[in-house]
Coordinates of C-alpha atoms and ligand atoms in Angstrom, one line a residue:
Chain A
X210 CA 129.3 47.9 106.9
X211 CA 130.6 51.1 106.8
X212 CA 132.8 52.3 103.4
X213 CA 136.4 53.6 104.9
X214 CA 137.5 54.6 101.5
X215 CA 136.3 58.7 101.3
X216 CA 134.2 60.1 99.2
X217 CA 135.8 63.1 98.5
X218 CA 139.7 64.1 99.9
X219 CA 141.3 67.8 99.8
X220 CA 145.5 67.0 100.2
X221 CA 147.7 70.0 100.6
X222 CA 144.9 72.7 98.5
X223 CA 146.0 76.3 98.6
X224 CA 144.2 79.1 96.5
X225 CA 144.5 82.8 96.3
X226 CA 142.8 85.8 94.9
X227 CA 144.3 87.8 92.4
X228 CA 143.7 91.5 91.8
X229 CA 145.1 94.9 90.4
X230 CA 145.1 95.9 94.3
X231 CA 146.7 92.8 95.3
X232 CA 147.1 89.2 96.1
X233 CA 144.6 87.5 98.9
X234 CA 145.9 84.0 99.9
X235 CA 142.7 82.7 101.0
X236 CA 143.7 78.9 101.4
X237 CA 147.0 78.0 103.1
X238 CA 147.5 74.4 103.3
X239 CA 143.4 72.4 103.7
X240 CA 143.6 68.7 104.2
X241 CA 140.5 66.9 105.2
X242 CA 138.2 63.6 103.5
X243 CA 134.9 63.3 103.7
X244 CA 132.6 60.1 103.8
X245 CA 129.8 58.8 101.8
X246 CA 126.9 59.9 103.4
X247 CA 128.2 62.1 105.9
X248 CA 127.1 65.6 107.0
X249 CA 130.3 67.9 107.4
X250 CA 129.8 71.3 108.6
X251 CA 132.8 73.8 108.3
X252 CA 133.1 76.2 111.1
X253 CA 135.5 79.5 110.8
X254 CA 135.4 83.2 111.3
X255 CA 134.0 85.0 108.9
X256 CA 136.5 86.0 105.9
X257 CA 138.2 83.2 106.6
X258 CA 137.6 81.1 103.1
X259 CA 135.1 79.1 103.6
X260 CA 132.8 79.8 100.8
X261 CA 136.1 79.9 98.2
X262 CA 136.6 76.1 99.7
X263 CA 132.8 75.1 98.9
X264 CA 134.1 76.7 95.5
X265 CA 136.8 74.8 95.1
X266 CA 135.3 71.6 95.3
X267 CA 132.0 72.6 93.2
X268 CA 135.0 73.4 90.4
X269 CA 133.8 76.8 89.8
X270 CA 137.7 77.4 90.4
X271 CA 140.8 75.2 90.5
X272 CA 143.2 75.0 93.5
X273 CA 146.4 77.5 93.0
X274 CA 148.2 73.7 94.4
X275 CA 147.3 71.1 95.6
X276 CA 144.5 68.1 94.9
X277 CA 140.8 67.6 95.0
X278 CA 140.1 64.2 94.4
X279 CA 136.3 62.3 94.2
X280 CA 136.5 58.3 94.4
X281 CA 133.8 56.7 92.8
X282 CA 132.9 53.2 92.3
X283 CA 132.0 53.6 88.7
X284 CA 134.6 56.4 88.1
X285 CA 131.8 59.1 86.9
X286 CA 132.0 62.6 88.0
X287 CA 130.4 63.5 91.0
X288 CA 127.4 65.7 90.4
X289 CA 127.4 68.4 93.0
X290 CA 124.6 70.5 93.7
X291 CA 126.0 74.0 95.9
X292 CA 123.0 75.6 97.9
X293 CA 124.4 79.7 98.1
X294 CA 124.2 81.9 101.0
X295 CA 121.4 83.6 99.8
X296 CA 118.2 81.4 97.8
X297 CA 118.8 83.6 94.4
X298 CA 114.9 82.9 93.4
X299 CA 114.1 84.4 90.3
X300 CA 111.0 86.9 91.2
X301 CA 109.5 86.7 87.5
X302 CA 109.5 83.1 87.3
X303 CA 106.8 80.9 90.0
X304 CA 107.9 78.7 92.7
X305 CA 107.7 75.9 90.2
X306 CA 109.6 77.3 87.7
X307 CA 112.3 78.5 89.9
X308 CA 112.6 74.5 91.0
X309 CA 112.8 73.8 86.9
X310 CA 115.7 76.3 86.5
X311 CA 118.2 73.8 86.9
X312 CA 116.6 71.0 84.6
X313 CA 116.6 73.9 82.2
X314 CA 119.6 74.9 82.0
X315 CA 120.4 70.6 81.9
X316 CA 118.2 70.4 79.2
X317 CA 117.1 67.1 81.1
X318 CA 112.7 68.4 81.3
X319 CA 112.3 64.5 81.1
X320 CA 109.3 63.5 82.6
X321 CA 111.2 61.3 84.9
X322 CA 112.6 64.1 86.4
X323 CA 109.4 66.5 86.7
X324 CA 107.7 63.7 88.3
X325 CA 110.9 63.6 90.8
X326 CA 110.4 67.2 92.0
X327 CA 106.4 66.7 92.1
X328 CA 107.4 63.8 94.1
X329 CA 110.1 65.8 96.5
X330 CA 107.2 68.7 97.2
X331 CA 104.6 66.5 97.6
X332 CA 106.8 64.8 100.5
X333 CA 108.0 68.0 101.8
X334 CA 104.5 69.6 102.1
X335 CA 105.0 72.4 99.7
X336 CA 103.2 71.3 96.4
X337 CA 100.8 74.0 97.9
X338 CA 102.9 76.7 96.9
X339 CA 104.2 75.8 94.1
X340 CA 102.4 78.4 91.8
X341 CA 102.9 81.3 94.5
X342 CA 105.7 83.9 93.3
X343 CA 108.5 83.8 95.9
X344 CA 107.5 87.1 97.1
X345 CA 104.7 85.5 98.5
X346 CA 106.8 83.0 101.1
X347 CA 108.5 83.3 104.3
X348 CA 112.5 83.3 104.3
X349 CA 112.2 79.6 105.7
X350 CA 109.9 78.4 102.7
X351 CA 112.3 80.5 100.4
X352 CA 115.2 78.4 101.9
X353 CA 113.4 74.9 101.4
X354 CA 112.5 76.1 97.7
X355 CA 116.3 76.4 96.8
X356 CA 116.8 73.4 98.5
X357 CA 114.4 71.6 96.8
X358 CA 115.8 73.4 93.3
X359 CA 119.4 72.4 94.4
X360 CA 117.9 68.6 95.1
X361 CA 116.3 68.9 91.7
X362 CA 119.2 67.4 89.4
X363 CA 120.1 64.7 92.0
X364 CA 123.1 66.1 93.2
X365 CA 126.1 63.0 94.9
X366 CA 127.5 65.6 97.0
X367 CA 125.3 69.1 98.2
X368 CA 127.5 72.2 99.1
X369 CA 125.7 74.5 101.7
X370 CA 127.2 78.0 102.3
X371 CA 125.4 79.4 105.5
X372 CA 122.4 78.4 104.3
X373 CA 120.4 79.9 107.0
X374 CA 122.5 82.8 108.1
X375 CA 120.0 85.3 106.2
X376 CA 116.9 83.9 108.7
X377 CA 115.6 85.0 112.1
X378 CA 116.6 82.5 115.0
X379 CA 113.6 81.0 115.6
X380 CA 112.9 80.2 111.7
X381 CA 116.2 78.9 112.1
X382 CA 116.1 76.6 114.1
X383 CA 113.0 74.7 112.5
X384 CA 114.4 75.3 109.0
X385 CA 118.0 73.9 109.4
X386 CA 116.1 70.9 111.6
X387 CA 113.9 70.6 108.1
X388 CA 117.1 70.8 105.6
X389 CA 119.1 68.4 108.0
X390 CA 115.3 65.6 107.6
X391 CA 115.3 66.2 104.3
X392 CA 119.3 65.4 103.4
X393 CA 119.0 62.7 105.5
X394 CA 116.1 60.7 104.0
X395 CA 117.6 61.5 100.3
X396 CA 120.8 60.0 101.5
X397 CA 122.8 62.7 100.0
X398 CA 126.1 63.3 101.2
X399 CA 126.6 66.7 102.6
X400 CA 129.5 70.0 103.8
X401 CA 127.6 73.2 105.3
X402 CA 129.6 76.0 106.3
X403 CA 128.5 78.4 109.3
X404 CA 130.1 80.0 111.6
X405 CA 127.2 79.1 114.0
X406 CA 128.7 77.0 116.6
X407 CA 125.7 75.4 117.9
X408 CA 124.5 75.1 114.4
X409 CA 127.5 72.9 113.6
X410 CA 127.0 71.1 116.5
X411 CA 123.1 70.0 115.9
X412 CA 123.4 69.2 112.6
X413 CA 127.4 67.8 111.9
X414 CA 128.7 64.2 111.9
X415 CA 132.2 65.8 111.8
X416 CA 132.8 69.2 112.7
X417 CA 135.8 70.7 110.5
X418 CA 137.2 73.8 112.5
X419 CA 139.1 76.6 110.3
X420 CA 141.4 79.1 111.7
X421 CA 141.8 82.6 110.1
X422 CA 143.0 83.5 107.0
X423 CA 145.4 82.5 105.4
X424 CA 142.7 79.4 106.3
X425 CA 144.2 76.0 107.5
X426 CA 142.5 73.2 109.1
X427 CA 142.7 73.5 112.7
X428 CA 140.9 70.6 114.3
X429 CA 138.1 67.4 113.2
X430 CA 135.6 66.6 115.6
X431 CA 133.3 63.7 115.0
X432 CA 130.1 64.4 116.9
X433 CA 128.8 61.3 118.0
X434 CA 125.2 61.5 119.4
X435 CA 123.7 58.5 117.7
X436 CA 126.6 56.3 119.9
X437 CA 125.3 57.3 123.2
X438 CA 121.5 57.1 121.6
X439 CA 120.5 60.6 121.6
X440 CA 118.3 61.7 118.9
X441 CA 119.3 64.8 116.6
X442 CA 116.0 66.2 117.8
X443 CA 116.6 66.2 121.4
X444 CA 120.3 67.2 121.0
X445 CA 120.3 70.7 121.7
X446 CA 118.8 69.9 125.3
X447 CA 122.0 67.5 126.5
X448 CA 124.7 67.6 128.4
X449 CA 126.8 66.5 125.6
X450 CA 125.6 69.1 123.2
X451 CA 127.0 71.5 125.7
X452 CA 130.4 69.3 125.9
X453 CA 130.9 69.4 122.0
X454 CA 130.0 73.5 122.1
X455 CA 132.7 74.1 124.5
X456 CA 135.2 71.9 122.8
X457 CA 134.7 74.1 119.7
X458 CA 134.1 77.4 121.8
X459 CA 137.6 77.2 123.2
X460 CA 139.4 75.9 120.0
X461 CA 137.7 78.6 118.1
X462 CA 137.6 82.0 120.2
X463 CA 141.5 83.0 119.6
X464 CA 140.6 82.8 116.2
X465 CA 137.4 85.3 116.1
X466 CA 140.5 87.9 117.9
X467 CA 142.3 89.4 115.3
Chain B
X100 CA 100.1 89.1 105.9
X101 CA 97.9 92.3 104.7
X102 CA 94.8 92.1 107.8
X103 CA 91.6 93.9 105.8
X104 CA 89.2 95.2 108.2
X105 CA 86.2 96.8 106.1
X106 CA 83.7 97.2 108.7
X107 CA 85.1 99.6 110.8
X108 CA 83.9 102.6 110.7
X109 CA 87.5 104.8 110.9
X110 CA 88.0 102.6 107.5
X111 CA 85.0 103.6 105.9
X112 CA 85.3 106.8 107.0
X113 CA 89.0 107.2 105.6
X114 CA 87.6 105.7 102.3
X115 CA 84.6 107.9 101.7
X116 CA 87.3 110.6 102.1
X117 CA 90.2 109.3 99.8
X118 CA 87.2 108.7 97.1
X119 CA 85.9 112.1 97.2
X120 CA 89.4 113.8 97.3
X121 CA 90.1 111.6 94.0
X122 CA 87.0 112.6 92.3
X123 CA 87.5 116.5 93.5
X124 CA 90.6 116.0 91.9
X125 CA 90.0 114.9 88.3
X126 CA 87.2 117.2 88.4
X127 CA 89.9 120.3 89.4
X128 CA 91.7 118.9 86.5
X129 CA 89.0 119.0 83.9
X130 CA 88.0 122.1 85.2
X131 CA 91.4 123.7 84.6
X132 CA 91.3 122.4 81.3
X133 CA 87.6 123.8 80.2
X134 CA 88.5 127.2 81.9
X135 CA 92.0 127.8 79.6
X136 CA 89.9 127.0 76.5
X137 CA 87.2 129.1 77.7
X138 CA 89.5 132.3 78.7
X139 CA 91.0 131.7 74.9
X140 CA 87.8 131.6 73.4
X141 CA 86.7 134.7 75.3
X142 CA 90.0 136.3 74.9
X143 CA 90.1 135.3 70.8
X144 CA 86.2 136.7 70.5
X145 CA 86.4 140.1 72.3
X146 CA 89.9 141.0 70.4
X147 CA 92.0 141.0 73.7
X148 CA 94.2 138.8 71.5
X149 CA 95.4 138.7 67.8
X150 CA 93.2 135.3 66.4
X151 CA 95.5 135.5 63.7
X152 CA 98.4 134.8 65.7
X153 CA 96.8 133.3 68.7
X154 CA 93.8 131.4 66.8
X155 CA 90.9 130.0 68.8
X156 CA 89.3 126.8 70.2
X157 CA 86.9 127.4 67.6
X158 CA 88.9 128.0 65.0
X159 CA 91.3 125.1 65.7
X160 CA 88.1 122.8 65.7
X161 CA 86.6 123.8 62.5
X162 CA 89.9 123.3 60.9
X163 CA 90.1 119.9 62.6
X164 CA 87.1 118.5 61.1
X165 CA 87.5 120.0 57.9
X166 CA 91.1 118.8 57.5
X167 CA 89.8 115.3 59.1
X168 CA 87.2 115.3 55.8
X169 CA 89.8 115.9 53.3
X170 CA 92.1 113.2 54.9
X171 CA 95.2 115.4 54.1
X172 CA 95.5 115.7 58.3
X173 CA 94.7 112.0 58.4
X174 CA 98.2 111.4 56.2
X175 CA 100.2 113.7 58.5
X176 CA 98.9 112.1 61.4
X177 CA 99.8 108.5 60.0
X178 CA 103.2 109.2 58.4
X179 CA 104.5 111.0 61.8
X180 CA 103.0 107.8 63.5
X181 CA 104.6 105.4 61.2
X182 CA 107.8 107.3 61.3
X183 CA 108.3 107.8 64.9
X184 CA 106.9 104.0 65.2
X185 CA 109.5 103.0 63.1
X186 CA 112.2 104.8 65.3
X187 CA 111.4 103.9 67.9
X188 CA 111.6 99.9 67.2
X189 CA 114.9 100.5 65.7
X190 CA 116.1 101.9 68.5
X191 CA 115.2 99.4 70.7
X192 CA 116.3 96.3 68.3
X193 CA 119.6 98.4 67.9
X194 CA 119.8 98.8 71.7
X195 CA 119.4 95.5 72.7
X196 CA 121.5 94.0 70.4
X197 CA 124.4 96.5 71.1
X198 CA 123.8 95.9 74.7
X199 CA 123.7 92.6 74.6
X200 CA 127.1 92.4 72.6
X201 CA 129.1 94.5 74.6
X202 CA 127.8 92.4 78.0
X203 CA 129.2 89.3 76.2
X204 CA 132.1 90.4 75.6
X205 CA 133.1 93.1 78.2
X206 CA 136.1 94.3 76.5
X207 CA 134.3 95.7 73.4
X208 CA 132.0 97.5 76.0
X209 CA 134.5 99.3 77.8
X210 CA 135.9 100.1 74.4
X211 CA 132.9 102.1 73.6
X212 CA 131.1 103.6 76.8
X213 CA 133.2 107.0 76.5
X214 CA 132.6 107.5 73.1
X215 CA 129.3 106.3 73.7
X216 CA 129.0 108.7 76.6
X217 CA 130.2 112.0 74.4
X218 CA 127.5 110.9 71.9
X219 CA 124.8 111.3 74.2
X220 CA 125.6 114.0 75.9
X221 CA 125.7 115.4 72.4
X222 CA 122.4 118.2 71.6
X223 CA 120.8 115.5 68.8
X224 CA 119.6 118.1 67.0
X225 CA 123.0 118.4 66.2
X226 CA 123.2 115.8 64.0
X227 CA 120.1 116.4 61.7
X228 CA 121.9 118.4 59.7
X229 CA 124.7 116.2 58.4
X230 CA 122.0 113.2 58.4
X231 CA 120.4 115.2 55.7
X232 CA 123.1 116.3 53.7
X233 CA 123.6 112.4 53.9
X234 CA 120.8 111.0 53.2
X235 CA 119.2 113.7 51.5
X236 CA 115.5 115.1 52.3
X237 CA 112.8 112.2 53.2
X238 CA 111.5 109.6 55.2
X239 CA 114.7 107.7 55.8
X240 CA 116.8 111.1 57.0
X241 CA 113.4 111.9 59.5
X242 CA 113.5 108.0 60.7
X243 CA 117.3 108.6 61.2
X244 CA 117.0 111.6 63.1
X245 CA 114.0 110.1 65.2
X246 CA 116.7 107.3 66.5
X247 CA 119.4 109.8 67.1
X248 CA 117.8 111.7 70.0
X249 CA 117.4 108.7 71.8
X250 CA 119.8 105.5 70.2
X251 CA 122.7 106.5 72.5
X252 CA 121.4 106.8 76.1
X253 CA 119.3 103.7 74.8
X254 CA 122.5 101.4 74.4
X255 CA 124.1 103.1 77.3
X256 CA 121.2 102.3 80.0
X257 CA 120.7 99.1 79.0
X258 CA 124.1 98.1 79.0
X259 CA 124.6 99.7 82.3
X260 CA 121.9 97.7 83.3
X261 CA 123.0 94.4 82.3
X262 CA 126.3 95.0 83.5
X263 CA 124.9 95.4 87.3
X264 CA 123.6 92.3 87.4
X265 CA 124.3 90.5 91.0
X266 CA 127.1 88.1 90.6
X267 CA 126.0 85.4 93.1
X268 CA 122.5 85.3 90.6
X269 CA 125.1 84.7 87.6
X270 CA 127.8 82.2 90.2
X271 CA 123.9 80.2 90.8
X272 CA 123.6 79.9 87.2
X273 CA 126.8 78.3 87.3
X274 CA 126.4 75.9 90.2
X275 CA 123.2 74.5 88.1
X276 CA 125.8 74.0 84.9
X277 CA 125.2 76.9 82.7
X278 CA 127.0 78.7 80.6
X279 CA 127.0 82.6 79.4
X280 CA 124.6 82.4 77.1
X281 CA 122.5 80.9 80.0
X282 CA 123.4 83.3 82.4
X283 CA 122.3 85.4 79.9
X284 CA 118.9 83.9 78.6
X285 CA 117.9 83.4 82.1
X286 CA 119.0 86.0 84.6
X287 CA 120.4 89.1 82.6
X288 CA 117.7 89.6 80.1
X289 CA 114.8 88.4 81.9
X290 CA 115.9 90.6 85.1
X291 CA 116.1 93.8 82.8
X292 CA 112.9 93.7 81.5
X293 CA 111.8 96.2 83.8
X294 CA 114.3 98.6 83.0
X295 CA 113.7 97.4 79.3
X296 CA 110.1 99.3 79.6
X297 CA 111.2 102.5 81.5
X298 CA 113.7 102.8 78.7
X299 CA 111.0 102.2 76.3
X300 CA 109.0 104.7 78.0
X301 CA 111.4 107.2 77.6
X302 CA 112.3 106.8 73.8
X303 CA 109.0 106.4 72.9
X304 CA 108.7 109.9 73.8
X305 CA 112.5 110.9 72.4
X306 CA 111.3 109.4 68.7
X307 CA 108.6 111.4 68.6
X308 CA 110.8 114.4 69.4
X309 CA 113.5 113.1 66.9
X310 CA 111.2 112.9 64.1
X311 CA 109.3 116.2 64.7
X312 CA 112.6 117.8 64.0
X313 CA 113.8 115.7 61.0
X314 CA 110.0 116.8 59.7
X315 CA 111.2 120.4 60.5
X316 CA 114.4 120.1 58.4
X317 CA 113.6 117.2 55.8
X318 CA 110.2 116.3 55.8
X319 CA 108.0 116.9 53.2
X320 CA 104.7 114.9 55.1
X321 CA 103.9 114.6 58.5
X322 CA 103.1 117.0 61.8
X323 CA 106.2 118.0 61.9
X324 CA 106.6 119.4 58.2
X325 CA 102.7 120.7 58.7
X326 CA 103.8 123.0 61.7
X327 CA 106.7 124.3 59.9
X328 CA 104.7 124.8 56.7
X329 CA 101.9 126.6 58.6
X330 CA 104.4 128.8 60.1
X331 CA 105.6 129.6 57.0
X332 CA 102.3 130.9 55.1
X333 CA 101.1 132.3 58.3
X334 CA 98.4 129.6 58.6
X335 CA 98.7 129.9 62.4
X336 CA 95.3 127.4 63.3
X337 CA 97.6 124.8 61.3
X338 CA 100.2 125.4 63.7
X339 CA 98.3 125.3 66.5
X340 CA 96.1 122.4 65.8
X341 CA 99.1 120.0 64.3
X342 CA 100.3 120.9 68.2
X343 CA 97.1 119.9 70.0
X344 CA 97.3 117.0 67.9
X345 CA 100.8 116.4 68.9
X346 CA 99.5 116.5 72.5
X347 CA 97.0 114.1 72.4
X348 CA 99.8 111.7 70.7
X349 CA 102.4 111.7 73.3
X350 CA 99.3 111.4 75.8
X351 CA 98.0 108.3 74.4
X352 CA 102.2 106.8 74.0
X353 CA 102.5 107.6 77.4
X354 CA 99.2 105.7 78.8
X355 CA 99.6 102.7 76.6
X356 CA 103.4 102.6 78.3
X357 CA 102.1 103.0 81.2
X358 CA 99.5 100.6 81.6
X359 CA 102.4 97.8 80.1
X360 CA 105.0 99.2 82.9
X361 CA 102.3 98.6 85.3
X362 CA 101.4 95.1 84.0
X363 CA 105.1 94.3 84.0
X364 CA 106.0 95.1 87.4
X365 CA 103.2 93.5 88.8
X366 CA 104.5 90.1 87.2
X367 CA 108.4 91.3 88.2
X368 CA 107.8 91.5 91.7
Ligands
ADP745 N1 136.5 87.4 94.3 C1 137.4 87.7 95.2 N2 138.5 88.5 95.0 C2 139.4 88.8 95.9 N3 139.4 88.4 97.2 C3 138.3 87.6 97.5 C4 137.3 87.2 96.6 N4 136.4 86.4 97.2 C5 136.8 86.3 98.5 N5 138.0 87.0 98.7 C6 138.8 87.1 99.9 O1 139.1 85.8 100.3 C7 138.9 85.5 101.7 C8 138.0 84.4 101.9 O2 136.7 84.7 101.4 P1 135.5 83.7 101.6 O3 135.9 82.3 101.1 O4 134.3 84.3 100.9 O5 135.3 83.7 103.2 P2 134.1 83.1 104.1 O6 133.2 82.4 103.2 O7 134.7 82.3 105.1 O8 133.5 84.3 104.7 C9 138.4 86.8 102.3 O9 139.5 87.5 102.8 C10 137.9 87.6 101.1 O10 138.1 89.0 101.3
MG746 MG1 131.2 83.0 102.7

């Protein structure tokens, strides 16, 4: 049975940037939940405040109004792990190491928790090159590695911004169809942002569709392949893959005209 | 992926000729270096020059080993090592930690950059002067002067350098829950270490030219106070020898930097 209480609810959260030159009001009025378990993906045009709403709810910075609110059955904060645009490995430090950063920082080296990422590269085939320096890997394998750094310290709730923006489309393709496995079998619950139609399409159970700045919430979709029995790796070749595109096509193409 | 294909014969070919240009070149180099001290010998024996104010490889040579017996050039040698040694850890310590500061707290640097800035863009020699009329005539006013060629553009660089750290490396410090200090300890420092070793490079070099001149003004030991000396009584193969000897110095600083810049980078990449 499905949990209808949310994980996680933004009510009436607004946010603007401050600076000598001016004010930016990058968040006008965002109201949306999200449920346990569930992959969200965030579509808007670009500039649009997408990565100051993964922000938000990481807490790196507090709403100008409004609330952000995580329900929990035990009432602990949620960790949240928040995968950036760009994978950030350090080039000094190995593969390995890179993984450890955030255990580091936690002071939490256990040996619990080394054997957890042995355990997550063993099952995602990369315990091979662990000992490489990043240099050494493929923009994909780069991408997995952050992931894998980000899953690390066992994160309730993982923030994706564009996570795959930076990667040739072919690479894309297989990596996002890795990250969206890999999220999956940890049971994590999830909110990527892309401005990748299709992207949002494969990988979301709910599609959240922002307009331009100021940013609102335009329109919630809940893509439901798994109800007519179509697999999320077969997706991209049905009819209703190209149904859900158009619905968001045509929602979202007066916003990409300024 | 790197493909290596060492049969072919275009590769071997292109090989055979990038050794041989290498080896024609350090042999052009050596060459150039046996010819000067030849034409001086030559020019020294057959009175085209003065030996008394040119001097001569020879001359120079038998000096050197007779000053290396005696150990008086030994001394020199080691207090203007010891001194510009000395410098030039000081500088760094004091760069680091003033760089450091001011990237904590951002204020304080902005405070100080200009000032900072009119410092170094100051002739150090400058200074050396006042240091002594300070500190008086010895090893402390030469150490002093060693550091003040350099101190300034030291604390400057590096704090330039720390400052231009990417923000979305310090904002992924944060998503994993760290703090400043850990912003600090693992991307900011570690991230500068390269530019921690060019800088080194180049005030390795500035301390040795610090310290020659607070041996000029205020040393009474050293290869700095031994050129001035020598000047003074006319012992010109003094001069010229405390020179070489100077040469061979900054030569060796130089490789040993070099070969850790090199060592570095290959592990910073
Ligand atoms: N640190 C900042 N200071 C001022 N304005 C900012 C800052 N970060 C983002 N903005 C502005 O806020 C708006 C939303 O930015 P962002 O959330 O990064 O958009 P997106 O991720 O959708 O591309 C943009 O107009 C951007 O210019
Ligand atoms: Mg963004």
């Amino acid at each position: 049975m499905k949990d209808s209480r949310p994980f996680l609810r933004l009510k009436h959260v607004t946010f603007s940037y401050y600076s000598v030159t001016g004010e930016t009001q990058a968040l006008e009025d965002i109201n949306f939940s999200v449920q346990k378990g569930s992959f969200v993906v965030l579509v808007g045009p670009s500039g649009c405040g997408k990565s100051t709403i993964l922000s938000l709810i990481s807490g790196l910075i507090k709403p100008v109004s409004g609330d952000i609110t995580f329900y929990s059955e035990d009432f602990a904060a949620p960790r949240i792990g928040y995968m950036l645009q760009h994978d950030h490995l350090l080039e000094w430090r190995s593969v390995y190491r890179n993984i450890m950063l955030g255990l580091e920082i936690n002071k939490i080296k256990t040996a619990e928790n080394l054997a957890f990422i042995d355990e997550l590269l063993e099952k995602y085939h990369l315990s091979n090159v662990k000992d490489l320096k990043p240099s050494a890997l493929s923009g994909g394998m780069r991408q997995r590695i952050a992931l894998i750094r980000t899953l690390a310290l066992r994160p309730d709730l993982l923030l994706l911004d564009e996570p795959f923006s930076a990667l040739d489309y072919q690479t894309r393709l297989s990596v996002s169809k890795d990250v969206y496995d890999i999220i999956k079998s940890e049971g994590k619950t999830a909110i990527l942002v892309t401005h990748d139609i299709s992207e949002a399409v494969a990988m979301a159970d709910t599609v959240i569709m922002l307009t331009k700045p100021p940013c609102s919430v335009k329109g919630i979709i809940p893509i439901e392949f798994e109800k007519y029995g179509i697999t999320r790796d077969e997706v991209r070749n049905s009819k209703l893959f190209q149904q859900y595109f158009d619905e968001i096509w045509g929602e979202m193409k007066n916003e990409n005209t300024n | 992926m790197k493909t290596q294909i060492n049969s072919s014969e275009g590769q071997k070919d292109y090989m055979r000729k990038a050794k041989l240009h290498k080896i024609f070149i350090s042999f052009s180099r050596v060459l150039v270096f046996v010819g000067f001290l030849a034409l001086w010998q030559t020019a020294s024996s057959l009175k085209w020059i003065d030996s008394f104010y040119f001097s001569s490889p020879y001359a120079i040579a038998k000096l050197f080993v007779h000053d290396i017996h005696d150990m008086s050039l030994l001394s020199h040698i080691g207090v203007t090592l010891i001194e510009s040694g000395i410098s030039f850890l000081l500088i760094i310590i004091f760069a680091v930690i003033a760089a450091s500061f001011f990237w904590f707290y951002p204020s304080l640097g902005k405070m100080f950059e200009p000032f900072l800035i009119v410092l170094n863009s100051l002739p150090k020699s400058a200074l050396a002067p006042l240091i002594i009329v300070w500190l008086g005539t010895g090893p402390r006013t030469v150490i002093l002067c060693g550091m003040s060629v350099g101190i300034f553009g030291c604390i400057l660089n590096l704090y330039q350098a720390f400052e231009q750290t990417d923000a979305e490396r310090l904002k992924l410090i944060e998503t994993l829950g760290g703090n400043k200090l850990q912003k600090y300890t693992k991307v900011v420092f570690p991230q500068n270490i390269p530019t921690f070793i060019s800088l080194a490079k180049v005030n390795i070099g500035l301390a040795l030219v610090g310290v020659i001149i607070g041996e000029f003004l205020a040393g009474r030991q050293g290869l700095g106070y031994l050129i001035i000396y020598g000047s003074q009584v006319f012992k010109l193969d003094m001069v010229i020898l405390s020179i070489v000897i100077l040469c061979v110095i900054a030569m060796l600083l130089y490789g040993i930097l070099n070969l850790l810049n090199r060592k570095v980078i290959a592990r910073w990449q």
